Amino acid sequence: MTDISKAPGIVDATSYGLIPGRISAQARQVIERLKDAGYTAYLVGGCVRDLILGEEPKDFDVVTQARPEEIRQVFRNARLIGRRFRLAHVHFGREIIEVATYRAAPSADSEDDNGNVFGTLEEDAFRRDFTVNALYYDPDEGLITDYVNGLHDLAHARLRVIGDPEARFREDPVRMLRAVRFAAKLRLQLTEDGRRLLPVLGPLLQGVAPARLFEEVLKLFHTGNAAATYETLCEYRLFEVLFPGVAAILGPHADRDSLLGRALANSDQRLSEGKPVTPAFLFAALLWEGVREEAMHSIAEGAVPVEAWARAAEHVLREQLRVITIPKRFSVPMREIWGLQSRFERRAGRHAFRFLESKRFRAAYDFLGLRVASGEAPAALFDWWTHFQEAAADEREAMVGALSAQGEKRPRKRRRRRAAGG
């Protein structure tokens, strides 16, 4: 059992660059109103960690001794969410401040009727996963409270689990993915016991609900550190647990110049420029090698290409869904991106004009670009489609006409069957 009797370290926040002006005005308002109502309240977790590291927090979380129903009494604009662990979301227009009650380990005897296990500030600190996420900042007092030496670990770029690492990872295997995410995002080094345990306990992720793993994969690859995250997942043999079929083809690690390597780097670049990324494109890149290998094998054995690609996509996706749920709103466009790749080679007649109007053309075109960059598809094909998009109507006609002159055949029209007796 973790000893929570140690005195906390309480330090001047300004020495770590934390000043009230860097805090969301709404978050400060939430803390002030909770204090006015007689409760203690702190900023906690990732926002404190990121402020110390000089990063801009994506959100601000507050923790307090007030129970969920008491929080709602203080804030009319609060909405309680969650069943097992109730939280309050305090709404300020489009900004939401999440407010949680101090919690204790499940063994505590302070469980309420809804199954919430409430505790003290100290218990809340030792319940958290990593020391760098267990820092509490009071902007009014200008103080940081640290029970677990999180400040020391941040100063030494170290990611350390609170409590016994093996017990914590077994308690919730998803903590291993969080360890990878923080290590990659914050450039922190896992402690020796963490580095040793991840490859050994990784198979425990197979028991996690596939829907939950989908959300965790998005957090891993859609936070602007996808390339580094992939490297870390491979280092600790967790990628092969999440994507067993692809890992069997790629081996221990995909080359940075491969389609997957370029896709992850491209995703990081887009996020750094404030551009959107989509899970459909991400999973299309993650699973592509499995689809391509299976389809090419079938074609080599004499299968019709269109049917081979369709069957490969179906099989690869079905096997992946055993591990990670991919909602249809993403799996459908993902399969369309794959299926449209063969259409780039059919440009004669009116085909190019019709294809250009497809709602999924742009995503498929970007995917073709990755295939070209990785040496999988001819650059001339990509260049032709790039020029075709930019050309005026008469030039497009000339480009398609030139293909016919070079011998590219128009796609054959299917002959309609006559109705019986017709």
Short mmCIF file of C-alpha atoms in Angstrom, two decimals:
data_model
loop_
_atom_site.label_atom_id
_atom_site.label_comp_id
_atom_site.label_asym_id
_atom_site.label_seq_id
_atom_site.Cartn_x
_atom_site.Cartn_y
_atom_site.Cartn_z
CA MET A 1 0.00 0.00 0.00
CA THR A 2 1.25 3.47 -0.88
CA ASP A 3 2.28 5.62 2.06
CA ILE A 4 0.33 8.87 1.87
CA SER A 5 1.55 10.20 5.19
CA LYS A 6 4.46 12.22 3.78
CA ALA A 7 4.26 15.98 4.00
CA PRO A 8 3.73 17.70 0.65
CA GLY A 9 6.24 19.95 -0.97
CA ILE A 10 4.70 23.41 -1.22
CA VAL A 11 6.66 25.80 -3.41
CA ASP A 12 6.37 29.25 -4.92
CA ALA A 13 4.71 28.84 -8.32
CA THR A 14 6.41 31.87 -9.84
CA SER A 15 9.77 30.10 -9.60
CA TYR A 16 8.34 27.64 -12.15
CA GLY A 17 6.91 30.31 -14.42
CA LEU A 18 3.32 30.00 -13.21
CA ILE A 19 1.55 33.32 -12.95
CA PRO A 20 -2.20 34.04 -12.89
CA GLY A 21 -2.04 35.76 -16.26
CA ARG A 22 -1.26 32.44 -17.96
CA ILE A 23 -4.40 30.83 -16.55
CA SER A 24 -7.78 30.72 -18.27
CA ALA A 25 -10.01 33.45 -16.84
CA GLN A 26 -12.86 30.94 -16.65
CA ALA A 27 -10.74 28.46 -14.70
CA ARG A 28 -9.76 31.16 -12.22
CA GLN A 29 -13.41 32.12 -11.86
CA VAL A 30 -14.35 28.51 -11.07
CA ILE A 31 -11.66 28.29 -8.38
CA GLU A 32 -12.65 31.62 -6.84
CA ARG A 33 -16.34 30.75 -6.65
CA LEU A 34 -15.64 27.36 -5.11
CA LYS A 35 -13.46 29.03 -2.48
CA ASP A 36 -16.12 31.66 -1.83
CA ALA A 37 -18.54 28.79 -1.21
CA GLY A 38 -16.19 27.39 1.45
CA TYR A 39 -14.39 24.69 -0.54
CA THR A 40 -10.75 24.18 -1.44
CA ALA A 41 -9.92 24.11 -5.16
CA TYR A 42 -6.83 23.73 -7.35
CA LEU A 43 -5.79 23.47 -10.96
CA VAL A 44 -4.44 19.97 -11.48
CA GLY A 45 -2.89 17.56 -13.94
CA GLY A 46 -1.81 18.26 -17.48
CA CYS A 47 -2.46 22.00 -17.41
CA VAL A 48 -0.07 22.51 -14.47
CA ARG A 49 2.53 20.21 -16.04
CA ASP A 50 2.33 21.96 -19.41
CA LEU A 51 2.54 25.44 -17.88
CA ILE A 52 5.72 24.44 -16.05
CA LEU A 53 7.16 23.08 -19.32
CA GLY A 54 6.31 26.33 -21.10
CA GLU A 55 3.56 24.76 -23.20
CA GLU A 56 0.05 26.08 -23.82
CA PRO A 57 -2.49 23.79 -22.07
CA LYS A 58 -5.30 22.55 -24.28
CA ASP A 59 -7.68 22.71 -21.31
CA PHE A 60 -7.76 23.52 -17.62
CA ASP A 61 -8.99 20.99 -15.05
CA VAL A 62 -10.02 21.85 -11.51
CA VAL A 63 -10.18 19.57 -8.49
CA THR A 64 -12.05 20.36 -5.27
CA GLN A 65 -13.34 18.87 -2.02
CA ALA A 66 -16.92 19.75 -3.09
CA ARG A 67 -19.04 16.75 -4.11
CA PRO A 68 -20.60 16.71 -7.60
CA GLU A 69 -24.04 17.81 -6.39
CA GLU A 70 -22.44 20.62 -4.37
CA ILE A 71 -20.53 21.79 -7.45
CA ARG A 72 -23.78 21.99 -9.38
CA GLN A 73 -25.31 24.10 -6.61
CA VAL A 74 -22.44 26.58 -6.92
CA PHE A 75 -22.64 26.77 -10.73
CA ARG A 76 -25.95 26.97 -12.53
CA ASN A 77 -24.05 26.47 -15.79
CA ALA A 78 -22.68 23.11 -14.59
CA ARG A 79 -23.70 19.73 -15.98
CA LEU A 80 -22.88 16.45 -14.24
CA ILE A 81 -21.51 13.71 -16.46
CA GLY A 82 -20.36 10.13 -15.97
CA ARG A 83 -21.82 7.24 -14.03
CA ARG A 84 -19.01 5.49 -12.20
CA PHE A 85 -16.95 8.66 -11.74
CA ARG A 86 -19.12 11.74 -11.70
CA LEU A 87 -17.62 14.99 -12.92
CA ALA A 88 -18.98 18.46 -13.43
CA HIS A 89 -18.60 20.36 -16.68
CA VAL A 90 -18.94 24.10 -16.10
CA HIS A 91 -19.88 25.78 -19.37
CA PHE A 92 -18.70 29.23 -20.42
CA GLY A 93 -19.92 29.46 -23.98
CA ARG A 94 -17.65 27.17 -26.02
CA GLU A 95 -15.15 26.71 -23.18
CA ILE A 96 -15.71 23.96 -20.64
CA ILE A 97 -13.92 23.70 -17.31
CA GLU A 98 -13.95 20.16 -15.93
CA VAL A 99 -14.31 20.01 -12.15
CA ALA A 100 -13.67 16.77 -10.23
CA THR A 101 -13.94 15.88 -6.55
CA TYR A 102 -10.90 14.60 -4.64
CA ARG A 103 -10.87 10.84 -4.99
CA ALA A 104 -9.24 7.99 -3.14
CA ALA A 105 -8.18 4.47 -4.04
CA PRO A 106 -11.05 1.95 -4.44
CA SER A 107 -10.20 0.39 -1.09
CA ALA A 108 -11.30 3.51 0.76
CA ASP A 109 -14.54 3.37 2.74
CA SER A 110 -15.90 6.68 1.47
CA GLU A 111 -17.89 5.29 -1.47
CA ASP A 112 -21.20 7.02 -2.14
CA ASP A 113 -24.43 5.58 -3.51
CA ASN A 114 -23.23 6.00 -7.10
CA GLY A 115 -19.95 4.17 -6.54
CA ASN A 116 -17.77 7.29 -6.35
CA VAL A 117 -14.85 6.94 -3.95
CA PHE A 118 -14.12 10.36 -2.51
CA GLY A 119 -11.05 11.25 -0.51
CA THR A 120 -8.67 13.98 0.58
CA LEU A 121 -6.21 16.03 -1.42
CA GLU A 122 -3.39 13.69 -0.38
CA GLU A 123 -5.36 10.60 -1.41
CA ASP A 124 -6.21 12.24 -4.72
CA ALA A 125 -2.52 12.84 -5.44
CA PHE A 126 -1.50 9.23 -4.81
CA ARG A 127 -4.42 7.93 -6.83
CA ARG A 128 -3.14 9.56 -10.04
CA ASP A 129 -1.06 7.70 -12.60
CA PHE A 130 2.23 9.60 -13.04
CA THR A 131 4.04 11.99 -10.76
CA VAL A 132 4.15 14.76 -13.39
CA ASN A 133 0.34 14.69 -13.52
CA ALA A 134 -0.13 14.99 -9.74
CA LEU A 135 0.76 18.65 -9.26
CA TYR A 136 -1.76 21.06 -7.73
CA TYR A 137 -1.64 24.80 -8.37
CA ASP A 138 -3.52 27.45 -6.42
CA PRO A 139 -3.40 30.62 -8.54
CA ASP A 140 -4.77 32.76 -5.68
CA GLU A 141 -2.06 31.72 -3.24
CA GLY A 142 0.58 31.34 -5.95
CA LEU A 143 1.63 27.93 -4.63
CA ILE A 144 2.22 24.45 -6.09
CA THR A 145 1.49 21.43 -3.87
CA ASP A 146 3.50 18.31 -4.71
CA TYR A 147 3.13 15.08 -2.73
CA VAL A 148 4.93 12.76 -5.14
CA ASN A 149 8.10 14.61 -6.23
CA GLY A 150 6.55 15.43 -9.59
CA LEU A 151 8.49 18.68 -9.84
CA HIS A 152 11.76 16.81 -9.36
CA ASP A 153 10.80 14.30 -12.06
CA LEU A 154 9.86 17.08 -14.48
CA ALA A 155 13.21 18.79 -13.86
CA HIS A 156 14.97 15.51 -14.74
CA ALA A 157 12.70 14.73 -17.73
CA ARG A 158 11.54 11.53 -16.04
CA LEU A 159 8.19 9.76 -16.30
CA ARG A 160 7.51 7.80 -13.13
CA VAL A 161 4.45 5.80 -12.15
CA ILE A 162 2.94 6.56 -8.75
CA GLY A 163 2.95 3.44 -6.60
CA ASP A 164 3.92 -0.04 -7.78
CA PRO A 165 4.19 0.14 -11.60
CA GLU A 166 3.21 -3.46 -12.27
CA ALA A 167 0.15 -3.22 -10.01
CA ARG A 168 -0.91 0.06 -11.63
CA PHE A 169 -0.50 -1.28 -15.17
CA ARG A 170 -2.41 -4.43 -14.33
CA GLU A 171 -5.13 -2.37 -12.67
CA ASP A 172 -5.65 -0.49 -15.94
CA PRO A 173 -3.53 -1.59 -18.94
CA VAL A 174 -4.42 1.63 -20.79
CA ARG A 175 -1.93 3.34 -18.47
CA MET A 176 0.77 1.78 -20.63
CA LEU A 177 -0.52 3.72 -23.64
CA ARG A 178 -0.68 6.89 -21.56
CA ALA A 179 2.94 6.28 -20.58
CA VAL A 180 3.91 6.06 -24.25
CA ARG A 181 1.90 9.18 -25.11
CA PHE A 182 3.46 11.31 -22.37
CA ALA A 183 6.95 10.00 -23.04
CA ALA A 184 6.67 10.88 -26.73
CA LYS A 185 4.81 14.16 -26.33
CA LEU A 186 6.83 15.58 -23.44
CA ARG A 187 10.17 13.93 -24.33
CA LEU A 188 10.31 12.24 -20.94
CA GLN A 189 12.28 9.09 -20.18
CA LEU A 190 10.40 6.20 -18.58
CA THR A 191 11.96 4.88 -15.41
CA GLU A 192 13.78 1.55 -15.61
CA ASP A 193 10.89 -0.46 -14.17
CA GLY A 194 8.49 1.13 -16.67
CA ARG A 195 10.77 0.32 -19.61
CA ARG A 196 11.06 -3.26 -18.39
CA LEU A 197 7.34 -3.83 -17.78
CA LEU A 198 5.77 -2.41 -20.93
CA PRO A 199 6.93 -5.16 -23.32
CA VAL A 200 6.03 -7.82 -20.76
CA LEU A 201 2.57 -6.52 -19.82
CA GLY A 202 1.61 -5.21 -23.27
CA PRO A 203 -0.59 -8.26 -24.06
CA LEU A 204 -2.92 -7.12 -21.26
CA LEU A 205 -4.22 -4.53 -23.71
CA GLN A 206 -5.98 -7.37 -25.52
CA GLY A 207 -8.46 -7.42 -22.66
CA VAL A 208 -9.38 -3.73 -23.03
CA ALA A 209 -12.67 -2.89 -24.74
CA PRO A 210 -12.03 -2.25 -28.48
CA ALA A 211 -14.09 0.96 -28.36
CA ARG A 212 -11.88 2.36 -25.60
CA LEU A 213 -8.74 1.47 -27.54
CA PHE A 214 -10.05 3.44 -30.52
CA GLU A 215 -10.23 6.59 -28.38
CA GLU A 216 -6.76 5.92 -26.99
CA VAL A 217 -5.27 5.43 -30.47
CA LEU A 218 -6.66 8.82 -31.53
CA LYS A 219 -4.99 10.39 -28.50
CA LEU A 220 -1.74 8.66 -29.42
CA PHE A 221 -1.63 9.73 -33.05
CA HIS A 222 -3.67 12.95 -33.22
CA THR A 223 -1.84 15.14 -30.71
CA GLY A 224 0.96 16.32 -32.99
CA ASN A 225 3.53 13.70 -31.97
CA ALA A 226 2.45 10.76 -34.11
CA ALA A 227 5.90 9.93 -35.50
CA ALA A 228 7.58 9.92 -32.08
CA THR A 229 4.66 8.01 -30.60
CA TYR A 230 4.95 5.29 -33.24
CA GLU A 231 8.68 4.96 -32.49
CA THR A 232 7.94 4.57 -28.78
CA LEU A 233 5.13 2.06 -29.34
CA CYS A 234 7.48 -0.06 -31.44
CA GLU A 235 10.29 0.27 -28.89
CA TYR A 236 8.10 -1.27 -26.19
CA ARG A 237 6.36 -3.75 -28.53
CA LEU A 238 2.93 -2.22 -28.04
CA PHE A 239 2.30 -1.46 -31.72
CA GLU A 240 2.21 -5.18 -32.45
CA VAL A 241 -0.49 -5.58 -29.80
CA LEU A 242 -2.65 -2.80 -31.25
CA PHE A 243 -2.06 -3.65 -34.94
CA PRO A 244 -0.93 -7.28 -35.04
CA GLY A 245 -1.59 -7.84 -38.75
CA VAL A 246 0.33 -4.79 -39.91
CA ALA A 247 3.16 -5.32 -37.43
CA ALA A 248 3.69 -8.83 -38.81
CA ILE A 249 4.33 -7.29 -42.24
CA LEU A 250 6.29 -4.21 -41.25
CA GLY A 251 8.50 -6.02 -38.77
CA PRO A 252 9.91 -4.36 -35.63
CA HIS A 253 9.79 -0.89 -37.13
CA ALA A 254 8.61 0.80 -40.32
CA ASP A 255 11.08 3.02 -42.15
CA ARG A 256 10.43 6.75 -41.91
CA ASP A 257 10.32 6.88 -45.71
CA SER A 258 7.59 4.23 -45.82
CA LEU A 259 3.99 5.22 -46.45
CA LEU A 260 3.15 4.89 -42.75
CA GLY A 261 6.19 6.86 -41.67
CA ARG A 262 5.38 9.66 -44.10
CA ALA A 263 1.69 9.64 -43.14
CA LEU A 264 2.51 10.10 -39.46
CA ALA A 265 4.99 12.89 -40.20
CA ASN A 266 2.41 14.53 -42.46
CA SER A 267 -0.19 14.37 -39.71
CA ASP A 268 2.18 16.08 -37.28
CA GLN A 269 2.90 18.79 -39.86
CA ARG A 270 -0.79 19.46 -40.51
CA LEU A 271 -1.56 19.76 -36.80
CA SER A 272 1.37 22.14 -36.31
CA GLU A 273 -0.12 24.32 -39.05
CA GLY A 274 -3.58 24.24 -37.51
CA LYS A 275 -4.99 22.06 -40.30
CA PRO A 276 -7.52 19.27 -39.64
CA VAL A 277 -6.71 15.56 -39.59
CA THR A 278 -9.20 12.73 -39.82
CA PRO A 279 -9.26 9.28 -38.21
CA ALA A 280 -10.30 7.79 -41.58
CA PHE A 281 -7.02 8.87 -43.20
CA LEU A 282 -5.00 7.80 -40.16
CA PHE A 283 -6.41 4.27 -40.11
CA ALA A 284 -6.16 4.03 -43.90
CA ALA A 285 -2.42 4.62 -43.55
CA LEU A 286 -2.02 2.38 -40.50
CA LEU A 287 -3.65 -0.62 -42.18
CA TRP A 288 -2.58 -0.05 -45.79
CA GLU A 289 0.37 -2.45 -45.82
CA GLY A 290 -1.91 -5.30 -44.78
CA VAL A 291 -4.42 -4.52 -47.52
CA ARG A 292 -1.75 -4.04 -50.18
CA GLU A 293 0.14 -7.23 -49.41
CA GLU A 294 -2.97 -9.38 -49.36
CA ALA A 295 -4.39 -7.83 -52.53
CA MET A 296 -1.14 -8.17 -54.48
CA HIS A 297 -0.82 -11.80 -53.40
CA SER A 298 -4.34 -12.53 -54.67
CA ILE A 299 -3.69 -10.75 -57.97
CA ALA A 300 -0.48 -12.73 -58.46
CA GLU A 301 -2.56 -15.88 -58.12
CA GLY A 302 -4.93 -14.72 -60.85
CA ALA A 303 -7.67 -12.85 -58.97
CA VAL A 304 -9.46 -9.95 -60.66
CA PRO A 305 -7.77 -6.79 -59.27
CA VAL A 306 -10.96 -4.96 -58.24
CA GLU A 307 -12.23 -8.02 -56.41
CA ALA A 308 -8.82 -8.72 -54.87
CA TRP A 309 -8.59 -5.22 -53.40
CA ALA A 310 -12.15 -5.38 -52.05
CA ARG A 311 -11.61 -8.76 -50.40
CA ALA A 312 -8.29 -7.65 -48.91
CA ALA A 313 -9.85 -4.53 -47.43
CA GLU A 314 -12.73 -6.54 -45.97
CA HIS A 315 -10.43 -9.15 -44.40
CA VAL A 316 -7.89 -6.71 -42.95
CA LEU A 317 -10.59 -4.50 -41.49
CA ARG A 318 -12.49 -7.45 -40.00
CA GLU A 319 -9.36 -8.73 -38.27
CA GLN A 320 -8.44 -5.27 -36.96
CA LEU A 321 -11.91 -4.76 -35.48
CA ARG A 322 -11.21 -7.65 -33.13
CA VAL A 323 -8.71 -5.38 -31.39
CA ILE A 324 -9.83 -1.80 -32.05
CA THR A 325 -13.30 -0.62 -32.92
CA ILE A 326 -13.37 1.74 -35.91
CA PRO A 327 -16.79 3.42 -36.19
CA LYS A 328 -18.46 3.21 -39.60
CA ARG A 329 -18.28 6.97 -40.04
CA PHE A 330 -14.52 6.43 -40.35
CA SER A 331 -14.23 2.87 -41.70
CA VAL A 332 -16.46 3.61 -44.71
CA PRO A 333 -14.40 6.57 -46.03
CA MET A 334 -11.24 4.65 -45.13
CA ARG A 335 -12.25 1.81 -47.43
CA GLU A 336 -13.20 4.32 -50.11
CA ILE A 337 -9.71 5.84 -49.95
CA TRP A 338 -8.26 2.38 -50.54
CA GLY A 339 -10.73 1.45 -53.25
CA LEU A 340 -10.21 4.66 -55.21
CA GLN A 341 -6.47 4.10 -55.65
CA SER A 342 -7.00 1.92 -58.71
CA ARG A 343 -9.16 4.59 -60.35
CA PHE A 344 -6.20 6.95 -60.72
CA GLU A 345 -4.86 4.67 -63.44
CA ARG A 346 -8.06 4.91 -65.49
CA ARG A 347 -8.09 8.35 -67.06
CA ALA A 348 -9.35 7.92 -70.64
CA GLY A 349 -12.78 8.97 -71.87
CA ARG A 350 -14.88 10.78 -69.26
CA HIS A 351 -13.51 8.78 -66.37
CA ALA A 352 -11.06 11.45 -65.17
CA PHE A 353 -13.79 14.12 -65.20
CA ARG A 354 -16.21 11.97 -63.20
CA PHE A 355 -13.53 10.90 -60.74
CA LEU A 356 -12.52 14.49 -60.06
CA GLU A 357 -16.08 15.19 -58.87
CA SER A 358 -16.02 12.35 -56.33
CA LYS A 359 -16.48 13.57 -52.75
CA ARG A 360 -13.56 11.38 -51.64
CA PHE A 361 -11.23 12.40 -54.48
CA ARG A 362 -9.08 14.78 -52.43
CA ALA A 363 -8.42 12.28 -49.63
CA ALA A 364 -7.64 9.54 -52.17
CA TYR A 365 -5.34 11.95 -54.07
CA ASP A 366 -3.44 12.83 -50.87
CA PHE A 367 -3.08 9.11 -50.16
CA LEU A 368 -1.72 8.60 -53.68
CA GLY A 369 0.84 11.28 -52.88
CA LEU A 370 2.04 9.24 -49.91
CA ARG A 371 2.28 6.14 -52.11
CA VAL A 372 4.37 8.06 -54.64
CA ALA A 373 6.64 9.55 -51.98
CA SER A 374 7.28 6.09 -50.54
CA GLY A 375 8.17 4.72 -53.99
CA GLU A 376 5.07 2.59 -54.32
CA ALA A 377 3.37 4.43 -57.22
CA PRO A 378 4.79 6.31 -60.25
CA ALA A 379 5.41 10.01 -59.76
CA ALA A 380 4.19 10.71 -63.31
CA LEU A 381 0.70 9.54 -62.37
CA PHE A 382 0.53 11.89 -59.39
CA ASP A 383 1.90 14.77 -61.44
CA TRP A 384 -0.73 14.18 -64.15
CA TRP A 385 -3.59 14.38 -61.62
CA THR A 386 -2.04 17.42 -59.98
CA HIS A 387 -1.93 19.21 -63.34
CA PHE A 388 -5.42 17.98 -64.27
CA GLN A 389 -6.93 19.56 -61.15
CA GLU A 390 -5.31 22.92 -61.87
CA ALA A 391 -5.97 22.99 -65.62
CA ALA A 392 -8.76 24.88 -67.37
CA ALA A 393 -11.59 22.93 -69.03
CA ASP A 394 -10.11 23.01 -72.54
CA GLU A 395 -6.69 21.92 -71.27
CA ARG A 396 -8.28 19.01 -69.40
CA GLU A 397 -9.89 17.87 -72.63
CA ALA A 398 -6.52 18.05 -74.35
CA MET A 399 -4.84 16.06 -71.57
CA VAL A 400 -7.38 13.26 -71.81
CA GLY A 401 -7.16 13.34 -75.60
CA ALA A 402 -3.41 12.98 -75.43
CA LEU A 403 -3.83 9.81 -73.40
CA SER A 404 -5.90 8.28 -76.19
CA ALA A 405 -3.24 9.24 -78.71
CA GLN A 406 -0.66 7.50 -76.52
CA GLY A 407 -2.71 4.36 -76.54
CA GLU A 408 -4.50 4.43 -73.18
CA LYS A 409 -7.77 2.64 -73.74
CA ARG A 410 -11.17 3.97 -72.85
CA PRO A 411 -12.85 1.88 -70.17
CA ARG A 412 -15.17 -0.64 -71.78
CA LYS A 413 -18.87 -0.10 -71.15
CA ARG A 414 -20.75 -2.97 -69.66
CA ARG A 415 -23.28 -4.45 -72.06
CA ARG A 416 -26.74 -4.40 -70.55
CA ARG A 417 -28.54 -7.67 -70.45
CA ARG A 418 -31.81 -7.84 -72.27
CA ALA A 419 -34.85 -8.62 -70.19
CA ALA A 420 -36.16 -12.14 -70.61
CA GLY A 421 -38.43 -12.32 -73.67
CA GLY A 422 -37.24 -8.92 -74.88
#
